[in-house]
Amino acid sequence: MSKTAPTTDVHTITVQTETGQHEFEAKSGITLRQALRRHGHSPHNAVTNIANCGGRGHCGLCVVEIVKDAPPPTQALDSTLSGMGMGRLSCLVTIDHDMTVRL
Ligand code: FES
């Protein structure tokens, strides 16, 4: 029987904003958009905070810049935006490791 490294269900998300850098812990399996909103951050501005698709990956209005340890895109729209250097759709990024985000 082989031994594997222990896994963690909680990861550190570092958020860089105009006011500084903040860190919080987020559980594996939730989206980056959910984690940000649960901890007082938002990928949206005042308008897109109201008019968005609710995290379904359709509107393209939850873009963030993942500046460190970005996971590879898994969905077409996220992949297209990422490939164009336009950021990532936070509702299509599932947290499974530590990462740093710029809002
Ligand atoms: S909230 Fe609409 S694409 Fe992410």
PDB file of C-alpha atoms and ligand atoms in Angstrom:
ATOM      1  CA  MET A   1       0.000   0.000   0.000  1.00  0.00           C
ATOM      2  CA  SER A   2       1.428   3.385  -0.999  1.00  0.00           C
ATOM      3  CA  LYS A   3       1.199   6.445   1.165  1.00  0.00           C
ATOM      4  CA  THR A   4      -0.014   9.700  -0.274  1.00  0.00           C
ATOM      5  CA  ALA A   5       0.489  13.201   1.008  1.00  0.00           C
ATOM      6  CA  PRO A   6      -2.343  14.413   3.213  1.00  0.00           C
ATOM      7  CA  THR A   7      -4.826  16.618   1.437  1.00  0.00           C
ATOM      8  CA  THR A   8      -6.280  19.777   2.870  1.00  0.00           C
ATOM      9  CA  ASP A   9      -9.835  20.943   2.479  1.00  0.00           C
ATOM     10  CA  VAL A  10      -8.990  24.571   3.174  1.00  0.00           C
ATOM     11  CA  HIS A  11      -6.852  26.854   1.054  1.00  0.00           C
ATOM     12  CA  THR A  12      -5.503  30.361   1.457  1.00  0.00           C
ATOM     13  CA  ILE A  13      -6.826  32.934  -0.965  1.00  0.00           C
ATOM     14  CA  THR A  14      -4.829  36.134  -1.127  1.00  0.00           C
ATOM     15  CA  VAL A  15      -6.695  39.128  -2.513  1.00  0.00           C
ATOM     16  CA  GLN A  16      -4.868  42.211  -3.745  1.00  0.00           C
ATOM     17  CA  THR A  17      -6.959  45.395  -3.974  1.00  0.00           C
ATOM     18  CA  GLU A  18      -6.315  49.110  -4.137  1.00  0.00           C
ATOM     19  CA  THR A  19      -6.504  49.184  -0.331  1.00  0.00           C
ATOM     20  CA  GLY A  20      -3.976  46.442   0.249  1.00  0.00           C
ATOM     21  CA  GLN A  21      -3.635  42.721   0.503  1.00  0.00           C
ATOM     22  CA  HIS A  22      -6.055  40.474   2.372  1.00  0.00           C
ATOM     23  CA  GLU A  23      -6.073  36.758   3.047  1.00  0.00           C
ATOM     24  CA  PHE A  24      -8.831  34.341   3.913  1.00  0.00           C
ATOM     25  CA  GLU A  25      -9.351  30.618   4.032  1.00  0.00           C
ATOM     26  CA  ALA A  26     -11.716  28.926   1.593  1.00  0.00           C
ATOM     27  CA  LYS A  27     -12.934  25.348   1.378  1.00  0.00           C
ATOM     28  CA  SER A  28     -12.092  23.154  -1.570  1.00  0.00           C
ATOM     29  CA  GLY A  29     -14.815  22.734  -4.126  1.00  0.00           C
ATOM     30  CA  ILE A  30     -16.438  26.148  -3.994  1.00  0.00           C
ATOM     31  CA  THR A  31     -15.899  28.629  -6.772  1.00  0.00           C
ATOM     32  CA  LEU A  32     -13.572  31.567  -6.473  1.00  0.00           C
ATOM     33  CA  ARG A  33     -16.575  33.878  -6.978  1.00  0.00           C
ATOM     34  CA  GLN A  34     -18.386  32.268  -4.034  1.00  0.00           C
ATOM     35  CA  ALA A  35     -15.300  32.488  -1.841  1.00  0.00           C
ATOM     36  CA  LEU A  36     -14.701  36.140  -2.656  1.00  0.00           C
ATOM     37  CA  ARG A  37     -18.308  37.113  -1.957  1.00  0.00           C
ATOM     38  CA  ARG A  38     -18.438  35.143   1.301  1.00  0.00           C
ATOM     39  CA  HIS A  39     -15.429  37.070   2.537  1.00  0.00           C
ATOM     40  CA  GLY A  40     -16.534  40.573   1.635  1.00  0.00           C
ATOM     41  CA  HIS A  41     -14.928  40.844  -1.771  1.00  0.00           C
ATOM     42  CA  SER A  42     -16.634  40.893  -5.118  1.00  0.00           C
ATOM     43  CA  PRO A  43     -15.521  40.340  -8.673  1.00  0.00           C
ATOM     44  CA  HIS A  44     -18.313  42.704  -9.709  1.00  0.00           C
ATOM     45  CA  ASN A  45     -18.697  46.459  -9.799  1.00  0.00           C
ATOM     46  CA  ALA A  46     -21.839  48.318  -8.653  1.00  0.00           C
ATOM     47  CA  VAL A  47     -23.733  47.568 -11.886  1.00  0.00           C
ATOM     48  CA  THR A  48     -22.582  44.013 -12.527  1.00  0.00           C
ATOM     49  CA  ASN A  49     -23.200  43.154  -8.889  1.00  0.00           C
ATOM     50  CA  ILE A  50     -26.900  43.370  -9.768  1.00  0.00           C
ATOM     51  CA  ALA A  51     -26.868  42.392 -13.424  1.00  0.00           C
ATOM     52  CA  ASN A  52     -24.964  39.116 -13.647  1.00  0.00           C
ATOM     53  CA  CYS A  53     -25.759  35.491 -14.382  1.00  0.00           C
ATOM     54  CA  GLY A  54     -25.469  34.390 -10.766  1.00  0.00           C
ATOM     55  CA  GLY A  55     -22.318  32.384 -11.291  1.00  0.00           C
ATOM     56  CA  ARG A  56     -23.461  30.246 -14.205  1.00  0.00           C
ATOM     57  CA  GLY A  57     -20.591  31.168 -16.514  1.00  0.00           C
ATOM     58  CA  HIS A  58     -22.786  32.968 -19.058  1.00  0.00           C
ATOM     59  CA  CYS A  59     -22.379  36.714 -18.580  1.00  0.00           C
ATOM     60  CA  GLY A  60     -18.612  37.183 -18.435  1.00  0.00           C
ATOM     61  CA  LEU A  61     -18.946  39.800 -15.702  1.00  0.00           C
ATOM     62  CA  CYS A  62     -17.011  38.167 -12.876  1.00  0.00           C
ATOM     63  CA  VAL A  63     -13.542  38.525 -14.328  1.00  0.00           C
ATOM     64  CA  VAL A  64     -10.595  38.607 -11.954  1.00  0.00           C
ATOM     65  CA  GLU A  65      -6.878  38.445 -12.469  1.00  0.00           C
ATOM     66  CA  ILE A  66      -5.258  35.430 -10.843  1.00  0.00           C
ATOM     67  CA  VAL A  67      -1.697  36.621 -10.394  1.00  0.00           C
ATOM     68  CA  LYS A  68      -0.261  33.520  -8.728  1.00  0.00           C
ATOM     69  CA  ASP A  69      -1.032  29.801  -9.018  1.00  0.00           C
ATOM     70  CA  ALA A  70      -3.859  30.088 -11.519  1.00  0.00           C
ATOM     71  CA  PRO A  71      -5.424  26.722 -12.288  1.00  0.00           C
ATOM     72  CA  PRO A  72      -5.864  25.856 -15.961  1.00  0.00           C
ATOM     73  CA  PRO A  73      -9.246  26.826 -17.433  1.00  0.00           C
ATOM     74  CA  THR A  74     -11.761  23.998 -17.673  1.00  0.00           C
ATOM     75  CA  GLN A  75     -14.540  25.724 -19.613  1.00  0.00           C
ATOM     76  CA  ALA A  76     -14.536  27.274 -23.079  1.00  0.00           C
ATOM     77  CA  LEU A  77     -15.445  30.868 -22.183  1.00  0.00           C
ATOM     78  CA  ASP A  78     -12.924  30.965 -19.338  1.00  0.00           C
ATOM     79  CA  SER A  79     -10.293  29.453 -21.613  1.00  0.00           C
ATOM     80  CA  THR A  80     -10.980  32.019 -24.335  1.00  0.00           C
ATOM     81  CA  LEU A  81     -10.721  34.983 -21.958  1.00  0.00           C
ATOM     82  CA  SER A  82      -7.608  33.563 -20.337  1.00  0.00           C
ATOM     83  CA  GLY A  83      -6.006  32.946 -23.718  1.00  0.00           C
ATOM     84  CA  MET A  84      -6.647  36.564 -24.665  1.00  0.00           C
ATOM     85  CA  GLY A  85      -5.048  37.776 -21.440  1.00  0.00           C
ATOM     86  CA  MET A  86      -8.366  39.184 -20.233  1.00  0.00           C
ATOM     87  CA  GLY A  87      -8.469  37.433 -16.851  1.00  0.00           C
ATOM     88  CA  ARG A  88     -10.499  34.547 -15.523  1.00  0.00           C
ATOM     89  CA  LEU A  89     -14.162  34.035 -14.811  1.00  0.00           C
ATOM     90  CA  SER A  90     -14.189  33.606 -11.056  1.00  0.00           C
ATOM     91  CA  CYS A  91     -17.405  31.583 -11.181  1.00  0.00           C
ATOM     92  CA  LEU A  92     -15.656  28.974 -13.330  1.00  0.00           C
ATOM     93  CA  VAL A  93     -12.579  28.619 -11.126  1.00  0.00           C
ATOM     94  CA  THR A  94     -12.935  25.894  -8.503  1.00  0.00           C
ATOM     95  CA  ILE A  95     -10.758  26.280  -5.451  1.00  0.00           C
ATOM     96  CA  ASP A  96      -8.481  23.324  -4.899  1.00  0.00           C
ATOM     97  CA  HIS A  97      -5.234  25.043  -3.937  1.00  0.00           C
ATOM     98  CA  ASP A  98      -3.901  28.366  -2.654  1.00  0.00           C
ATOM     99  CA  MET A  99      -3.997  31.260  -5.101  1.00  0.00           C
ATOM    100  CA  THR A 100      -3.537  35.020  -5.316  1.00  0.00           C
ATOM    101  CA  VAL A 101      -6.156  37.218  -6.987  1.00  0.00           C
ATOM    102  CA  ARG A 102      -6.103  40.884  -7.973  1.00  0.00           C
ATOM    103  CA  LEU A 103      -9.405  42.750  -7.978  1.00  0.00           C
TER     104      LEU A 103
HETATM  105  S1  FES B   1     -21.086  35.501 -12.839  1.00  0.00           S
HETATM  106 FE1  FES B   1     -21.637  35.378 -14.922  1.00  0.00          FE
HETATM  107  S2  FES B   1     -19.938  34.499 -15.909  1.00  0.00           S
HETATM  108 FE2  FES B   1     -19.415  34.488 -13.794  1.00  0.00          FE
END
